[in-house]
XYZ file of N, CA, C and O in Angstrom:
392
model
N 164.552 105.706 187.954
C 163.555 105.382 188.795
C 162.543 104.241 188.022
O 162.055 103.667 188.905
N 162.259 104.358 187.231
C 161.581 103.729 185.866
C 162.404 102.203 186.763
O 161.230 101.553 186.362
N 163.516 101.959 186.225
C 164.159 100.847 185.866
C 164.043 100.376 187.908
O 163.466 99.042 187.888
N 164.413 101.222 188.237
C 163.804 100.538 190.791
C 162.270 100.088 190.050
O 162.288 98.948 190.846
N 161.793 100.472 189.697
C 159.884 100.460 189.843
C 159.838 99.196 189.070
O 159.075 98.371 189.620
N 160.415 98.933 188.030
C 160.017 97.800 187.289
C 160.701 96.805 187.863
O 160.397 95.508 187.783
N 162.142 96.679 189.082
C 162.389 95.574 189.499
C 162.071 95.566 190.706
O 162.051 94.577 191.463
N 160.575 96.325 190.700
C 160.284 96.355 192.313
C 161.333 96.472 193.426
O 161.451 95.885 194.449
N 162.425 97.458 193.148
C 162.937 97.701 194.128
C 162.804 99.231 194.955
O 162.739 100.286 194.663
N 161.661 98.987 195.698
C 160.810 99.999 196.442
C 161.782 100.942 196.907
O 161.595 102.250 197.202
N 162.935 100.420 197.518
C 163.597 101.030 198.663
C 164.612 101.955 197.732
O 164.831 103.334 198.298
N 165.382 101.787 196.560
C 165.765 102.581 195.742
C 164.805 103.621 195.098
O 164.947 104.363 194.903
N 163.625 103.034 195.026
C 162.854 103.700 193.720
C 162.344 105.105 194.784
O 162.547 106.524 194.845
N 161.923 104.963 196.149
C 161.866 105.813 197.531
C 162.353 106.863 197.177
O 162.591 107.886 197.451
N 164.204 106.113 197.627
C 165.112 107.410 197.531
C 165.404 108.428 196.347
O 165.620 109.225 196.265
N 165.303 107.081 195.354
C 165.129 108.229 193.865
C 164.361 109.332 193.847
O 164.519 110.388 193.425
N 163.371 109.071 194.295
C 161.776 109.845 194.326
C 162.217 111.211 195.234
O 162.143 112.011 194.620
N 162.833 110.966 196.300
C 163.094 111.734 197.131
C 164.523 112.796 196.599
O 164.249 114.228 196.631
N 165.346 112.370 196.068
C 166.058 112.950 195.237
C 165.437 113.848 193.666
O 165.871 115.042 193.798
N 164.497 113.452 193.145
C 164.152 114.025 192.300
C 163.200 115.240 192.676
O 163.061 116.066 192.340
N 162.312 114.813 193.832
C 161.249 115.935 194.765
C 162.454 117.315 195.111
O 161.969 118.494 195.134
N 164.001 116.747 195.670
C 164.579 117.826 196.005
C 165.683 118.383 195.496
O 165.317 119.885 195.263
N 165.815 118.162 193.559
C 165.874 119.048 192.964
C 164.746 119.592 192.050
O 165.409 120.811 192.077
N 163.755 119.257 191.993
C 162.469 120.030 191.915
C 162.404 121.509 192.724
O 162.042 122.432 192.552
N 162.583 121.166 194.128
C 162.415 121.914 194.616
C 163.042 123.275 194.624
O 162.871 124.548 194.406
N 164.629 122.728 194.470
C 165.792 123.431 194.272
C 165.217 124.400 192.850
O 165.697 125.917 192.918
N 165.105 123.302 192.076
C 164.796 124.473 190.527
C 163.924 125.360 191.254
O 163.352 126.707 190.220
N 162.639 125.136 191.484
C 161.602 125.730 191.686
C 162.190 127.258 192.410
O 161.453 128.727 191.837
N 162.900 127.043 193.427
C 163.356 128.379 194.019
C 164.055 129.217 193.711
O 164.178 130.089 193.780
N 164.942 128.843 191.882
C 165.756 129.561 191.110
C 165.005 129.770 190.042
O 165.305 131.156 189.379
N 163.382 129.973 190.199
C 162.436 130.264 188.804
C 161.535 131.528 189.653
O 161.408 131.309 191.148
N 161.272 133.072 188.698
C 160.285 133.565 189.224
C 158.943 133.243 189.216
O 159.005 132.151 188.385
N 158.112 134.512 188.822
C 156.795 133.912 188.286
C 156.720 133.735 187.036
O 157.542 133.840 186.702
N 155.754 132.918 186.905
C 155.391 132.117 185.730
C 156.584 131.387 185.251
O 156.632 131.443 183.854
N 157.773 131.324 186.265
C 158.455 130.061 185.180
C 159.898 131.057 184.888
O 160.822 130.477 184.170
N 159.715 132.024 184.650
C 160.561 133.206 184.280
C 162.220 132.817 185.111
O 161.718 132.653 186.320
N 163.063 133.194 184.050
C 164.603 132.829 185.268
C 164.507 134.152 186.587
O 164.319 135.172 185.997
N 164.971 134.133 187.683
C 165.132 134.997 188.408
C 166.291 135.607 188.117
O 167.218 135.123 187.923
N 166.387 137.149 188.177
C 167.697 137.340 187.739
C 167.997 137.916 188.874
O 167.154 138.510 190.022
N 169.311 138.034 189.039
C 169.975 138.162 190.509
C 171.225 139.553 189.820
O 171.428 139.965 188.997
N 170.943 140.606 191.109
C 171.361 141.998 190.531
C 173.071 141.722 190.683
O 173.468 140.927 191.527
N 173.034 142.613 190.284
C 174.890 143.012 189.680
C 175.362 143.584 191.266
O 174.320 144.194 191.908
N 176.613 143.094 191.388
C 176.875 143.859 192.718
C 176.894 145.553 192.827
O 176.505 146.395 193.674
N 177.384 145.815 191.741
C 176.876 147.535 191.329
C 175.170 147.615 191.477
O 175.314 148.871 192.071
N 174.495 147.277 191.564
C 173.069 147.174 191.357
C 172.792 146.966 192.955
O 171.863 147.638 193.953
N 173.475 146.344 193.714
C 173.046 145.861 195.076
C 173.716 146.948 195.761
O 173.129 147.837 196.918
N 174.319 147.781 195.230
C 175.476 149.179 196.291
C 174.489 149.552 196.428
O 174.620 150.855 196.940
N 174.206 150.307 194.571
C 173.081 151.623 194.591
C 171.713 151.448 195.638
O 171.691 152.454 196.060
N 171.316 150.092 195.126
C 170.233 149.914 196.359
C 170.562 150.243 197.493
O 169.401 150.876 199.044
N 171.392 149.736 198.261
C 171.888 149.849 199.719
C 171.883 151.249 199.867
O 171.514 152.117 200.721
N 172.973 151.998 198.797
C 173.048 153.280 199.412
C 171.757 154.643 198.814
O 171.479 155.237 200.238
N 170.799 153.597 198.101
C 169.466 154.582 198.370
C 168.816 154.249 199.438
O 168.198 155.298 200.044
N 168.944 153.042 200.396
C 168.149 152.580 201.634
C 168.764 153.817 202.310
O 167.872 153.651 203.809
N 170.158 153.577 202.804
C 170.635 154.094 203.650
C 170.480 155.842 203.563
O 170.081 156.163 204.819
N 170.370 156.106 202.484
C 169.837 157.709 202.441
C 168.795 158.246 202.824
O 167.654 158.980 203.744
N 167.536 157.297 202.561
C 166.299 157.263 202.915
C 166.178 157.235 204.839
O 165.575 158.034 205.152
N 166.847 155.955 204.846
C 166.818 155.598 206.160
C 167.207 156.945 207.185
O 167.216 157.682 208.356
N 168.432 157.934 206.669
C 168.873 158.814 207.564
C 167.893 159.742 207.457
O 167.684 160.555 208.103
N 167.060 160.217 206.075
C 166.427 161.226 205.915
C 165.195 160.774 206.889
O 164.556 162.021 207.302
N 164.564 159.844 207.045
C 163.553 159.480 208.105
C 163.983 159.914 209.347
O 163.534 160.423 210.513
N 165.557 159.588 210.020
C 166.107 159.672 211.242
C 165.936 160.938 211.534
O 165.516 161.750 212.477
N 166.016 162.240 210.168
C 166.370 163.268 210.572
C 164.644 163.998 211.152
O 164.679 165.162 211.600
N 164.207 163.316 210.159
C 162.367 163.862 209.825
C 161.986 163.530 211.637
O 160.770 164.388 211.695
N 162.368 162.325 212.412
C 161.586 162.789 213.716
C 162.280 163.475 214.762
O 161.537 163.974 215.444
N 162.984 164.957 214.311
C 163.712 165.339 214.773
C 163.560 167.246 214.227
O 163.336 168.037 215.129
N 163.487 166.942 212.783
C 163.172 168.114 212.308
C 162.283 167.681 210.876
O 163.329 167.536 209.915
N 161.285 167.875 210.822
C 159.970 167.137 209.981
C 160.291 168.741 208.246
O 160.381 167.858 207.601
N 160.578 169.543 209.189
C 160.965 170.025 207.623
C 162.249 170.048 206.903
O 162.180 170.182 205.604
N 163.255 170.230 207.806
C 164.569 169.485 206.777
C 164.503 168.395 206.251
O 164.530 168.357 205.199
N 163.825 166.951 206.638
C 163.705 165.925 206.445
C 162.865 166.173 204.801
O 163.558 165.685 203.766
N 161.930 166.865 204.783
C 160.834 166.769 203.457
C 162.034 167.729 202.732
O 161.772 167.559 201.543
N 162.413 169.024 203.231
C 163.630 169.485 201.753
C 164.602 168.417 201.453
O 164.374 168.289 200.338
N 165.061 167.422 202.228
C 166.083 166.864 201.810
C 165.356 165.798 200.694
O 166.292 165.150 199.418
N 164.277 165.321 200.827
C 163.768 164.319 200.349
C 163.476 164.850 199.261
O 163.060 163.893 197.846
N 163.155 166.188 198.527
C 163.124 166.913 197.429
C 164.319 166.852 196.622
O 164.021 167.516 195.535
N 165.154 167.388 197.210
C 166.450 167.574 196.755
C 167.708 166.891 196.721
O 168.601 166.870 196.264
N 167.572 165.506 197.418
C 168.653 164.440 196.790
C 167.535 163.446 195.858
O 166.998 162.819 196.379
N 169.052 163.054 194.927
C 168.473 162.557 193.760
C 169.488 161.236 194.129
O 170.226 161.272 194.135
N 168.500 160.101 194.020
C 169.694 158.876 194.221
C 169.558 158.104 192.647
O 167.937 158.190 192.191
N 169.967 157.098 192.485
C 170.082 156.046 190.953
C 171.323 155.719 190.732
O 171.902 155.583 191.521
N 171.962 156.116 189.326
C 172.931 155.694 188.530
C 173.692 156.533 189.422
O 175.355 155.861 189.867
N 173.689 157.454 189.887
C 174.762 158.722 190.560
C 173.682 159.179 191.869
O 171.975 159.798 191.859
N 173.951 160.145 192.696
C 173.473 160.299 193.743
C 173.800 162.320 193.487
O 175.021 162.031 193.273
N 172.787 162.854 194.192
C 172.939 164.238 193.893
C 171.989 165.205 194.766
O 170.922 164.185 194.608
N 172.978 166.640 195.302
C 171.723 167.134 195.925
C 171.373 168.117 195.066
O 172.662 169.015 194.285
N 170.305 168.262 194.833
C 169.643 169.782 193.713
C 169.181 170.303 194.268
O 168.022 170.084 195.066
N 169.625 171.612 194.350
C 169.134 172.488 195.173
C 167.248 172.594 194.144
O 167.720 173.000 193.098
N 166.581 172.857 195.052
C 165.245 173.437 194.488
C 165.227 175.244 195.125
O 164.775 175.594 195.770
N 165.286 175.504 193.718
C 165.460 177.353 193.883
C 164.021 177.749 193.715
O 163.800 178.901 194.337
N 163.094 176.843 193.905
C 161.436 177.255 194.317
C 161.462 177.585 195.911
O 160.213 178.791 196.126
N 162.588 177.094 196.707
C 162.089 176.638 198.258
C 163.896 177.688 198.157
O 164.450 176.657 198.582
N 163.905 178.763 198.751
C 165.027 179.218 199.300
C 165.522 178.590 200.530
O 164.381 178.774 201.312
N 167.029 178.409 201.032
C 166.944 178.249 201.848
C 168.052 178.699 202.347
O 169.072 178.952 201.537
N 167.925 178.715 203.647
C 169.368 179.744 204.581
C 169.631 178.832 205.429
O 169.406 177.976 206.741
N 171.045 178.309 205.063
C 171.865 177.458 205.807
C 172.284 178.241 207.286
O 173.041 179.307 207.206
N 172.172 177.572 208.148
C 172.271 178.137 209.566
C 173.895 177.101 210.122
O 173.036 176.115 210.946
N 174.842 177.298 210.660
C 175.892 176.134 211.207
C 176.105 176.882 212.063
O 176.323 178.172 212.702
N 176.205 176.014 213.085
C 176.281 176.260 214.501
C 176.245 175.459 215.736
O 176.060 174.609 216.255
């Protein structure tokens, strides 16, 4: 760019400046707040988040029809590295299948 400007090659200088601006914009989008490198999640982490979202969404849909059951499930289903249903012994429940 400096050489193009030194030789008064405005067309080449403009093209080079556009390329530099584009590269800077791409680099800026790859960087997080404060210039820190933006971390990309591993496949395992993305899967964990998707499972958590799906479970939460299912509980919300259940809540539209049966609020007490949704409340119970939201307190007894644990998500994270592993997912688990942990009975809340303080709140006994009698399951009725039918």
